[in-house]
CSV table of C-alpha atoms and ligand atoms in Angstrom, one decimal:
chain,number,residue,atom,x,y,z
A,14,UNK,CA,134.7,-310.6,-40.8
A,15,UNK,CA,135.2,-314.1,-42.2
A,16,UNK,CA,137.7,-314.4,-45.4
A,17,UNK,CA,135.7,-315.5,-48.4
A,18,UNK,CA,132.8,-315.7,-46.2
A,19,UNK,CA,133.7,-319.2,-44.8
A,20,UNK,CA,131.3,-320.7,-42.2
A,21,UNK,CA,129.2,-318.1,-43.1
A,22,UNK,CA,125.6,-319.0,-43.7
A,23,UNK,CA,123.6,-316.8,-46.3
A,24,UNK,CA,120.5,-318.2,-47.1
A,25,UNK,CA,117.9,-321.3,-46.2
A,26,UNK,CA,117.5,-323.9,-48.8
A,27,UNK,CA,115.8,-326.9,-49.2
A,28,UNK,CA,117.9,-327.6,-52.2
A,29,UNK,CA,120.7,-328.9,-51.2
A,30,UNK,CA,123.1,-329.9,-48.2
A,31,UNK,CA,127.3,-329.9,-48.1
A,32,UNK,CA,128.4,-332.1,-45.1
A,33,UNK,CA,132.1,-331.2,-45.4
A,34,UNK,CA,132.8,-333.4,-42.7
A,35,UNK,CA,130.8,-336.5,-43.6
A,36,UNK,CA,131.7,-336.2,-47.1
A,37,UNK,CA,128.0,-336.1,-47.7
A,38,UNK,CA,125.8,-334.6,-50.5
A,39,UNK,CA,122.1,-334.5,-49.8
A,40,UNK,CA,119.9,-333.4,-52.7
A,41,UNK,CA,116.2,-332.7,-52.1
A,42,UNK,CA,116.2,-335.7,-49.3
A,43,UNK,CA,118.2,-337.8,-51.5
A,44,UNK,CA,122.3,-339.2,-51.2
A,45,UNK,CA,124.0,-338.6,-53.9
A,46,UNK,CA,124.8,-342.0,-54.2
A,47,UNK,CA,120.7,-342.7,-54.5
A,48,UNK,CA,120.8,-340.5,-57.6
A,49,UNK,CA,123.8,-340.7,-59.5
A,50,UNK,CA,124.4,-343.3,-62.2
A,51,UNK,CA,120.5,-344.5,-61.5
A,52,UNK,CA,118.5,-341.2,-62.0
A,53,UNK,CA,118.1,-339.5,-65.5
A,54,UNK,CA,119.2,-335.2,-66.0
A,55,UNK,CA,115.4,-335.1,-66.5
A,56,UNK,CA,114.2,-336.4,-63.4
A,57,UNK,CA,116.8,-334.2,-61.2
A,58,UNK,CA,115.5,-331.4,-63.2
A,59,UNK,CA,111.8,-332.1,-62.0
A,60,UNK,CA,113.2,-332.9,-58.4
A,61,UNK,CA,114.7,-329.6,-58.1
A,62,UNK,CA,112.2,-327.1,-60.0
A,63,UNK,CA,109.3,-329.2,-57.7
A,64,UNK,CA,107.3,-326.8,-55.8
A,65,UNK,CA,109.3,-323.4,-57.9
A,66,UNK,CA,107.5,-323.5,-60.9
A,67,UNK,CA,103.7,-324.4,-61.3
A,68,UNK,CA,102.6,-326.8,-63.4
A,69,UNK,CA,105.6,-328.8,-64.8
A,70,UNK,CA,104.9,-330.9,-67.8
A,71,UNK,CA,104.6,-334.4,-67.4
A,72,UNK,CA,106.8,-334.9,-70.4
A,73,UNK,CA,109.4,-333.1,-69.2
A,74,UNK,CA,111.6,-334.5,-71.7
A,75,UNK,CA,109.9,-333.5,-74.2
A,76,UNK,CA,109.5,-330.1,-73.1
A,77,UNK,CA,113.2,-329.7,-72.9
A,78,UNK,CA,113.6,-331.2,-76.4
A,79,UNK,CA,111.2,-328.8,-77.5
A,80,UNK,CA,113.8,-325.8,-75.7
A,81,UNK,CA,116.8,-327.0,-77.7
A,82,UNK,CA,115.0,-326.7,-80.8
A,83,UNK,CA,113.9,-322.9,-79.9
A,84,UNK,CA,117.5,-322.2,-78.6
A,85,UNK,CA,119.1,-323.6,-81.6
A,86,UNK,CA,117.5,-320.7,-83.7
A,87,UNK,CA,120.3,-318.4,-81.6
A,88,UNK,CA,123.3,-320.2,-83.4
A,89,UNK,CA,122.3,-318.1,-86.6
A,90,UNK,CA,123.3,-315.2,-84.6
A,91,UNK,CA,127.2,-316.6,-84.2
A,92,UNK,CA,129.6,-313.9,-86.3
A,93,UNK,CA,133.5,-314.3,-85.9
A,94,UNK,CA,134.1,-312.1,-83.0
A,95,UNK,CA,131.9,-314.8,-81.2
A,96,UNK,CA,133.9,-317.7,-82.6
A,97,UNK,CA,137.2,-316.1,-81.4
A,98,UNK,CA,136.3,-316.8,-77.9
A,99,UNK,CA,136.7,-320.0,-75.9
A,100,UNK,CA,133.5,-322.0,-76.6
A,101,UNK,CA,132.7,-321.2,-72.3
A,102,UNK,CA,132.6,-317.1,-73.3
A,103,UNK,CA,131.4,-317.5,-76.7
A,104,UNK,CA,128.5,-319.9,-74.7
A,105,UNK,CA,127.6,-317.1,-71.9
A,106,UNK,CA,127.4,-314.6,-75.1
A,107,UNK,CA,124.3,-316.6,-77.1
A,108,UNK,CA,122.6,-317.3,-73.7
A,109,UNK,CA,123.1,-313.3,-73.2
A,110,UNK,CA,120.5,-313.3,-76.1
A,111,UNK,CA,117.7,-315.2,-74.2
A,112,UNK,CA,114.9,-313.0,-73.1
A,113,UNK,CA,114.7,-312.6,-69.0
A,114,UNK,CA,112.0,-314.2,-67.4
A,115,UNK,CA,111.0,-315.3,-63.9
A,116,UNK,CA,108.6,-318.4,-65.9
A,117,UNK,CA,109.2,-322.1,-66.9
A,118,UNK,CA,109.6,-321.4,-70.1
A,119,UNK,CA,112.4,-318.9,-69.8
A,120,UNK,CA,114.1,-321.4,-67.1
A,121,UNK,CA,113.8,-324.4,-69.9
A,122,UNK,CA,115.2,-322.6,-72.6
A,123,UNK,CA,118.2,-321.5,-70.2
A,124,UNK,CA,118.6,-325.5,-69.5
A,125,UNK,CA,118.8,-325.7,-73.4
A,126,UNK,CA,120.8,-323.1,-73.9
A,127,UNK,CA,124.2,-324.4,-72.8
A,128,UNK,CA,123.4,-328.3,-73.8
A,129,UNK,CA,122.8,-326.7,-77.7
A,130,UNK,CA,125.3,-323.5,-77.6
A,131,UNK,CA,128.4,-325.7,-76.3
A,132,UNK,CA,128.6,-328.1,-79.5
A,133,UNK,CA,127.3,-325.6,-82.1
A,134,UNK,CA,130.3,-323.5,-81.3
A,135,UNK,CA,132.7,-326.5,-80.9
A,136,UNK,CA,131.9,-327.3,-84.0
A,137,UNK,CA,131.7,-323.9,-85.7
A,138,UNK,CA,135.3,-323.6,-84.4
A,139,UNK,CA,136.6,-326.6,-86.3
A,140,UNK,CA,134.7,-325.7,-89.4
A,141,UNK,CA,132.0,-328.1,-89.0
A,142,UNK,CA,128.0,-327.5,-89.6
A,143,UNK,CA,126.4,-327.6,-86.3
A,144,UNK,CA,123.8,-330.0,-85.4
A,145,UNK,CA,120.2,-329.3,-84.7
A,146,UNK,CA,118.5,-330.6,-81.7
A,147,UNK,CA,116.3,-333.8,-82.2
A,148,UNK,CA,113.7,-332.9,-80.0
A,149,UNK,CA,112.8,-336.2,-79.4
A,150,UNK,CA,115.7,-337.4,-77.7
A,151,UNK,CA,116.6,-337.5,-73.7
A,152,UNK,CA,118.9,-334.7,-73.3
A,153,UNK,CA,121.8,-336.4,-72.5
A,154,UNK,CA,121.8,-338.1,-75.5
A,155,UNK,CA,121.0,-335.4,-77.6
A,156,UNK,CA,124.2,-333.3,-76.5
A,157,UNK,CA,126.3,-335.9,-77.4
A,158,UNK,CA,125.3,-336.0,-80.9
A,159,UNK,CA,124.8,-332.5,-81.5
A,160,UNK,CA,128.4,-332.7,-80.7
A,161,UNK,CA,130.0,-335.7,-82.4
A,162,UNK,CA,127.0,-335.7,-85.2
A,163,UNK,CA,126.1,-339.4,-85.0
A,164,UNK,CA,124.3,-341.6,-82.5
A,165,UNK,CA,126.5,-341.8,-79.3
A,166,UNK,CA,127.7,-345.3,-78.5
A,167,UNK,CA,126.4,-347.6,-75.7
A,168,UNK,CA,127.0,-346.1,-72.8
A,169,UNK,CA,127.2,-342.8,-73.5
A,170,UNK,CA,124.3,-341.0,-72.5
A,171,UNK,CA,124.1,-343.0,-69.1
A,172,UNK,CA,127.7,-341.6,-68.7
A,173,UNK,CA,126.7,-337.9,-69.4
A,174,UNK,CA,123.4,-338.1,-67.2
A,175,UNK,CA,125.9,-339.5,-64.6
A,176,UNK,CA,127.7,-336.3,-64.8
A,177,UNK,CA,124.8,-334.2,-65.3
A,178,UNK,CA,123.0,-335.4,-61.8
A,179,UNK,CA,126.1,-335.4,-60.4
A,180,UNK,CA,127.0,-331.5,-60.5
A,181,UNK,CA,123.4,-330.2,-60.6
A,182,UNK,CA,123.6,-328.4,-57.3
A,183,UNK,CA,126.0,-328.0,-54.4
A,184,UNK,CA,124.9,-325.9,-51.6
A,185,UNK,CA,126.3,-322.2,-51.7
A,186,UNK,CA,128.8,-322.7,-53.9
A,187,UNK,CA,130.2,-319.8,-55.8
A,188,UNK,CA,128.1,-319.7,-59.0
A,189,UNK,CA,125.3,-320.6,-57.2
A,190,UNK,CA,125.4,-317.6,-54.2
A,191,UNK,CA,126.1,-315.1,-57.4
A,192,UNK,CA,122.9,-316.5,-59.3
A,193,UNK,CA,121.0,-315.8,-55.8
A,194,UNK,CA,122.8,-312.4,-55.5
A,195,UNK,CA,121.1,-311.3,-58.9
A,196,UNK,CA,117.9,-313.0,-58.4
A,197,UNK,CA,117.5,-311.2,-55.1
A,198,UNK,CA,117.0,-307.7,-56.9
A,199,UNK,CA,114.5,-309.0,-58.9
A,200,UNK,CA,116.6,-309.2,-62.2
A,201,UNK,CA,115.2,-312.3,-63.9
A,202,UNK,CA,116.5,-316.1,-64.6
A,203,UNK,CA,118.5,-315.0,-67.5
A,204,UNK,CA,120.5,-312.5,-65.9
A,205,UNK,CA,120.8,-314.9,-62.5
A,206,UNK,CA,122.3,-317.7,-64.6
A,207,UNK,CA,124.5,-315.7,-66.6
A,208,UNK,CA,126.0,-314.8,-63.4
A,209,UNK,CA,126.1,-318.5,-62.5
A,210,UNK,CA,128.5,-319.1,-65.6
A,211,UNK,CA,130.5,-316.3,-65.3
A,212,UNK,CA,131.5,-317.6,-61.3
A,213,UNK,CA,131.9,-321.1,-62.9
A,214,UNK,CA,134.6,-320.4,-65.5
A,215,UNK,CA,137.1,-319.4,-62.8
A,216,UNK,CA,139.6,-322.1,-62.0
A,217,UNK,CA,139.1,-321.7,-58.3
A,218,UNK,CA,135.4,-323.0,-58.9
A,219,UNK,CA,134.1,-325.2,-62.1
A,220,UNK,CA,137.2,-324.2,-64.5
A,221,UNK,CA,139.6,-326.5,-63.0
A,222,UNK,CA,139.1,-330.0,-65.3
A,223,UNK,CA,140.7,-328.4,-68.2
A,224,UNK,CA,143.5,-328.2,-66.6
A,225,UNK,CA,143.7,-331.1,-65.0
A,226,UNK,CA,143.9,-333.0,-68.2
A,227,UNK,CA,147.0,-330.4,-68.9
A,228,UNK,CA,148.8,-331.8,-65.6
A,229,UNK,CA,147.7,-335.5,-66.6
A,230,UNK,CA,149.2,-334.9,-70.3
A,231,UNK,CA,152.8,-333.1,-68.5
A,232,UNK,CA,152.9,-335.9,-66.4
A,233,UNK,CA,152.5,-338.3,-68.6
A,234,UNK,CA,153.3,-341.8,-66.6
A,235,UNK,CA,153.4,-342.5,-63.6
A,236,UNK,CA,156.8,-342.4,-62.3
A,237,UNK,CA,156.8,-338.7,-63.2
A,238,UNK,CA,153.7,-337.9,-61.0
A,239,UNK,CA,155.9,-337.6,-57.8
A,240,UNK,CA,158.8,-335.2,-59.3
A,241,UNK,CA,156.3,-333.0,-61.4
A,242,UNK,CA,154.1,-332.7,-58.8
A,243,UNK,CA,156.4,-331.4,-56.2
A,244,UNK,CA,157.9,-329.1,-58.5
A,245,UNK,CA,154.7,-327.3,-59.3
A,246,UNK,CA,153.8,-327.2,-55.3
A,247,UNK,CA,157.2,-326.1,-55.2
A,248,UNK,CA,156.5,-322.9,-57.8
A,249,UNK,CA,153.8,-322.2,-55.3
A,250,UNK,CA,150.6,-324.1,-57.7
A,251,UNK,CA,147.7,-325.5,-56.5
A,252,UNK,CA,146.9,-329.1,-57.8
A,253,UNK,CA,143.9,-329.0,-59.9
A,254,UNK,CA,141.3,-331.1,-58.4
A,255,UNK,CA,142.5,-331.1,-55.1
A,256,UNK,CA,141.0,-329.0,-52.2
A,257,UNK,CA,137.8,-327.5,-51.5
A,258,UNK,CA,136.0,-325.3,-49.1
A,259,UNK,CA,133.7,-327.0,-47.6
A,260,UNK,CA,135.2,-331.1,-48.3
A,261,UNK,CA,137.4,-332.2,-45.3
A,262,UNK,CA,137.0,-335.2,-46.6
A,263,UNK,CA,137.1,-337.0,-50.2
A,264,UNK,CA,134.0,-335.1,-52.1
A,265,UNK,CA,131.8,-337.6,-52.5
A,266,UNK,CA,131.2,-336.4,-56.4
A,267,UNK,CA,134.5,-337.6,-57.0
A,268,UNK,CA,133.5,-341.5,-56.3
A,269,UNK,CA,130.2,-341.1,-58.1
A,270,UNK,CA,132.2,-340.2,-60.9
A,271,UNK,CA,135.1,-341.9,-60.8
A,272,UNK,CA,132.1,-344.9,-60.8
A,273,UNK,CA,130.7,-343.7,-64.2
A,274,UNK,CA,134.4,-344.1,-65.8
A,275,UNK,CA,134.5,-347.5,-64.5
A,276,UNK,CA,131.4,-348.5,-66.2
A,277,UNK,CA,132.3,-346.5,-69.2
A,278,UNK,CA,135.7,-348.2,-69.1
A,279,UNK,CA,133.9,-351.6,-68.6
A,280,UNK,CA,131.5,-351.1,-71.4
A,281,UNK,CA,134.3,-349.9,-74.1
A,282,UNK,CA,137.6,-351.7,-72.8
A,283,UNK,CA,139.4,-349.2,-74.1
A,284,UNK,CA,139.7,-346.5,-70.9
A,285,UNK,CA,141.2,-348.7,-67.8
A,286,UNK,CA,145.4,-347.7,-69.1
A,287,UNK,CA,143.8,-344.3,-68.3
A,288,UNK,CA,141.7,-345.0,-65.2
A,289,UNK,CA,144.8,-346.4,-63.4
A,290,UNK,CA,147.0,-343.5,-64.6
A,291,UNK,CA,145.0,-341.2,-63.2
A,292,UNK,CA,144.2,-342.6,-60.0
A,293,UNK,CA,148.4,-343.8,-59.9
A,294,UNK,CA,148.5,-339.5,-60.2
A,295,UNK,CA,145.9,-339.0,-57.8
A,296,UNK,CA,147.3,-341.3,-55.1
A,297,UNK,CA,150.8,-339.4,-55.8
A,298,UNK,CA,149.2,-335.8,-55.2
A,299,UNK,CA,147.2,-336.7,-52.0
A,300,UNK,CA,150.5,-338.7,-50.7
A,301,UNK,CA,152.4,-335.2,-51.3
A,302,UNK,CA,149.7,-332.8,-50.2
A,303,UNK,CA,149.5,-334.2,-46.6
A,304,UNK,CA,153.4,-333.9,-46.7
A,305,UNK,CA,153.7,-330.2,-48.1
A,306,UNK,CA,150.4,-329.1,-45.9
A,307,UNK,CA,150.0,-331.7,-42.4
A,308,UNK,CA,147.1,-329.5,-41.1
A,309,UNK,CA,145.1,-328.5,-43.8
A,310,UNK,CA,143.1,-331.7,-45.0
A,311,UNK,CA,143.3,-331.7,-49.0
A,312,UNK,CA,141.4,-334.4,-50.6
A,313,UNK,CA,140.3,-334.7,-54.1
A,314,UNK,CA,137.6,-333.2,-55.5
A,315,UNK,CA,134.9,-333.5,-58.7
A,316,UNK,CA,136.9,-331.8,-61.1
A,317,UNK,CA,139.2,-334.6,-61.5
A,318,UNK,CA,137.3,-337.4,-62.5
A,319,UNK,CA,135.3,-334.8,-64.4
A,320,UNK,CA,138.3,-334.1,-66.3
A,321,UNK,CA,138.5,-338.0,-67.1
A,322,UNK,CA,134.6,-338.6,-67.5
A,323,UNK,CA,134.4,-335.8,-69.7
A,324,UNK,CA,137.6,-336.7,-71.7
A,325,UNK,CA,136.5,-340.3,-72.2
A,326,UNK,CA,133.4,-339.0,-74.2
A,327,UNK,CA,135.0,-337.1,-76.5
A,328,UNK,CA,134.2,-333.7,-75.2
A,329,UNK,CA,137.5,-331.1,-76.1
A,330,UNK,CA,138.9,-329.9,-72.7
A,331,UNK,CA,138.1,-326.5,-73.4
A,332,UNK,CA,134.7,-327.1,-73.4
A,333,UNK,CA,134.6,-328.6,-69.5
A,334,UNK,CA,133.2,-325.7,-68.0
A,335,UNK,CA,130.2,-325.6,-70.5
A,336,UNK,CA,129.6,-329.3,-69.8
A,337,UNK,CA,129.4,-328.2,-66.0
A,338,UNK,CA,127.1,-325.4,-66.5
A,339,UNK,CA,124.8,-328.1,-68.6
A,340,UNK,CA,124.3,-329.9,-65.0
A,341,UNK,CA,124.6,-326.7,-62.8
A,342,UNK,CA,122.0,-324.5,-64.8
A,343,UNK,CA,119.4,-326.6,-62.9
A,344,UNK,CA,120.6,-325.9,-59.6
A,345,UNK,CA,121.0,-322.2,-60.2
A,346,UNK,CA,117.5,-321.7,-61.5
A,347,UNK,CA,115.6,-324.0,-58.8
A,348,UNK,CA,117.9,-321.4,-55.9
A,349,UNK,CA,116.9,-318.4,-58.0
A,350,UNK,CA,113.1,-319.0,-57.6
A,351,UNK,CA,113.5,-320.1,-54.1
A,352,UNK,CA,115.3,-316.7,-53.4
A,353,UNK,CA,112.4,-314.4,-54.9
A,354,UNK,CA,110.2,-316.8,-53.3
A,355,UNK,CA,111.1,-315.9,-50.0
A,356,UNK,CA,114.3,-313.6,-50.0
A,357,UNK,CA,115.5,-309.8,-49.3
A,358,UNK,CA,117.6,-308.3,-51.6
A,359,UNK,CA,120.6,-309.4,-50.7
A,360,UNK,CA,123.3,-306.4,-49.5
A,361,UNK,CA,126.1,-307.0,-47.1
A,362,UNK,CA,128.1,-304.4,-45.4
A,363,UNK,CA,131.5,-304.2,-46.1
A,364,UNK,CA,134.4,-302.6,-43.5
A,365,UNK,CA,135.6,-299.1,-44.2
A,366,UNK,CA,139.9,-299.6,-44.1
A,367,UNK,CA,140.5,-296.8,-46.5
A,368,UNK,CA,142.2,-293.3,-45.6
A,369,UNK,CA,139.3,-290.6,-43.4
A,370,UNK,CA,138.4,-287.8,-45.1
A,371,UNK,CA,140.7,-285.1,-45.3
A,372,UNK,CA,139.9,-282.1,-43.2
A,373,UNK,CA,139.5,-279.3,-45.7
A,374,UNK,CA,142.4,-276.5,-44.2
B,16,ACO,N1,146.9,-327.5,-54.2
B,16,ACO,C1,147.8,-327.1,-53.4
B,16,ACO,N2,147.5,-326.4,-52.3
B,16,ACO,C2,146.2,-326.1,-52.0
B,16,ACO,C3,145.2,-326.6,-52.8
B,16,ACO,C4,145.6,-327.3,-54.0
B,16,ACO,N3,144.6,-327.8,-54.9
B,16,ACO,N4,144.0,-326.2,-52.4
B,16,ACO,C5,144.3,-325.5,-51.3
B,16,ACO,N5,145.6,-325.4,-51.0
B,16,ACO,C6,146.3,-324.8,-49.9
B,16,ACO,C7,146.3,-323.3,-50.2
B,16,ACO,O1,147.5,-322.9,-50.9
B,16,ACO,C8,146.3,-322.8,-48.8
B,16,ACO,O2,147.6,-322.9,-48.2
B,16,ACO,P1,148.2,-321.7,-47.3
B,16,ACO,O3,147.2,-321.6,-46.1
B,16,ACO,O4,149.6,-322.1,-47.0
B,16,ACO,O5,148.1,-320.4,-48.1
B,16,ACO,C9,145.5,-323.8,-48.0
B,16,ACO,O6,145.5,-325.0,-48.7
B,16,ACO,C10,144.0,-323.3,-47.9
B,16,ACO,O7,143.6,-322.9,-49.1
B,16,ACO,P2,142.4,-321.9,-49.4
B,16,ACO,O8,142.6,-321.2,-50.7
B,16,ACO,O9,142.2,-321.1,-48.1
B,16,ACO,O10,141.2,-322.8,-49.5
B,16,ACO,P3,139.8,-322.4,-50.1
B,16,ACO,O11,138.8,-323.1,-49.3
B,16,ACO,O12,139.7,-321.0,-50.3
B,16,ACO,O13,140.0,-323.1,-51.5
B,16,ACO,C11,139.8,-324.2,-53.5
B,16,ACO,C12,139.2,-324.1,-52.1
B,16,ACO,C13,139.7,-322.9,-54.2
B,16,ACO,C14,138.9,-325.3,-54.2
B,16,ACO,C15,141.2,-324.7,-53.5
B,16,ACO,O14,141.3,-325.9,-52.8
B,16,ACO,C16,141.9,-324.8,-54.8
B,16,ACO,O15,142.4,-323.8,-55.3
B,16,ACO,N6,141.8,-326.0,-55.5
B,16,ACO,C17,142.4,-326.1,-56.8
B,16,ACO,C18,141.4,-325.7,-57.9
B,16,ACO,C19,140.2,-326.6,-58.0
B,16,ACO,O16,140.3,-327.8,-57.9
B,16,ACO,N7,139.0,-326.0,-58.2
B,16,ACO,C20,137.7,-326.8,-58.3
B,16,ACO,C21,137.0,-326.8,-56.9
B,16,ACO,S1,135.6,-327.8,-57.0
B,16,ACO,C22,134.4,-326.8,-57.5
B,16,ACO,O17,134.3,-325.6,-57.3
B,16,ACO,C23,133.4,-327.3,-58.5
């Protein structure tokens, strides 16, 4: 039996491809680096549902814009008990209202669904009206208003659709092998996704950027990176945004993102104090993790500059993990079709370790 099922392969994609040791992310035939930064959310969204569901619009813009507007209706439905969650639980609870469906439309509205839920309930939570979709904006842009309710700035959306392309699949990753787990028994896209978010939120997976920007504000500056971090190694923590499963090597998502701040950062002259904090903290924690662990390579991964990216346009830290699932939703639903298109139900075995029956006297 392999722990956490490392090395473990579990199904065939044409999706998407981790090289852990080239630091390489292959999406659909295309580097990361080909994509990010140059490719709108839009385009990676037709990329990846190519060939799962027929007949795609050719405005598929549009088509989105016209999900937002559909999914927006479900805001009505937000009572307190909603609002008393974090906006990531409160989130998965509205997109629990979405009909299941195996069908485009049920997989656009599910795109929607986070992109519209995430700011509504931000702002609900600060006592705000929330912001109807504008149907005839990219989605990138969109988000970013219904958030901040006014035109984002220069930059903006290119920075979000960045991010976007940047997370919106990743092999087997957790979220991911649950969505295919519940799309195996047949259970529809809405019940596949919603097990997507629920793996995300963990801090082991997509919940990590949140706190991040915790350890970047107890750090503060720079001389304190070295003493803070080795005291929270020494407590036994793990370094948010450092490690993964698969990465031996720097993940490559990190770069591509840590690229968008620059331009962002460029653009506004207002983010490079922060920039060079960060990556001042960053070249602390690797320098320390090779000395606390020599033999297991820890590098950084995309939940730091995430953590940055996303801070720099204005999203609160508690909504991170939404944000992720905005870019991820695509992924999941593109491996969800693939898995009824071709996949068993999927049922491992597990090892028996517990006590023998008891011989009746
Ligand atoms: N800080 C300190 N030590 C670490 C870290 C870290 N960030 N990551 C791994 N280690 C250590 C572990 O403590 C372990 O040490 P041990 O063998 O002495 O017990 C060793 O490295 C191996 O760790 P595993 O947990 O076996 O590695 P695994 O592949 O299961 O974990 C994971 C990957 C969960 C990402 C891990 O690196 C981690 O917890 N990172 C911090 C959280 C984080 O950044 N999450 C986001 C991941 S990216 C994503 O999913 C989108």
């Amino acid at each position: 039996m392999s722990d956490g099922l490392e090395d473990v392969v579990a199904a065939r994609t044409v999706l998407s491809d981790v090289d852990g040791k080239a630091g390489r992310l292959v999406i659909r035939g295309w580097t990361l680096d080909q994509l990010a930064g140059r490719t709108r959310y839009e385009e990676v969204v037709r990329l990846l549902f190519d060939g799962f569901f027929e007949n795609l619009p050719e405005d598929l813009t549009a088509a989105l814009g016209r999900a937002r507007v559909e999914v927006f209706n479900e805001v009505q439905a937000v009572d307190d008990g909603l609002l008393a969650l974090g906006p990531v639980e409160a989130m998965r609870a509205l997109t629990a209202r979405l009909a299941d469906g195996d069908d485009l439309a049920t997989a656009l509205r599910l795109i929607a669904a986070p992109a519209v839920f995430t700011p509504a309930i931000v702002r609900l939570q600060a006592g705000d009206a929330p912001v109807a979709p504008d149907p005839a904006l990219g989605h990138a842009a969109d988000i970013l208003r219904m958030l901040h309710g006014k035109a984002p700035p220069a930059g903006h959306p290119e920075a979000l659709d960045a991010y976007l392309v940047t997370v919106c699949d990743h092999g087997l990753n957790a979220s991911t092998f649950a969505a295919r787990v519940v799309a195996s028994t047949r259970a529809g896209l809405t019940s596949a996704v919603l097990a997507g978010i629920s793996a995300l939120k963990g801090p082991l997976h997509g919940g990590a950027p949140g706190p991040v920007i915790e350890m970047l504000d107890a750090i503060g500056k720079p001389e304190n990176a070295r003493p803070w971090i080795e005291a929270a190694l020494d407590r036994g923590e793990r370094l948010m945004g450092f490690g993964h499963r698969v990465y031996r090597v720097r993940d490559p998502r990190a770069d591509a993102l840590k690229g968008a701040v620059r331009r962002l950062a460029e653009e506004s002259g207002r983010l490079p104090g922060r920039l060079a904090f960060a990556e001042a903290v960053e070249a602390a924690a690797l320098a320390i993790l090779k000395e606390h662990r020599p033999n297991r390579p820890l590098d950084v991964n995309v939940e730091f500059f995430t953590a940055l990216l996303l801070e720099a346009l204005a999203f609160p830290p508690a909504t991170f993990t939404g944000v992720f699932a905005m870019g991820r939703t695509a992924g999941w639903l593109a491996h969800a079709r693939e898995q009824l298109a071709g996949g068993r139900l999927i049922r491992p075995q597990s090892e028996y370790v517990g006590p023998t029956p008891r011989i009746a006297a």
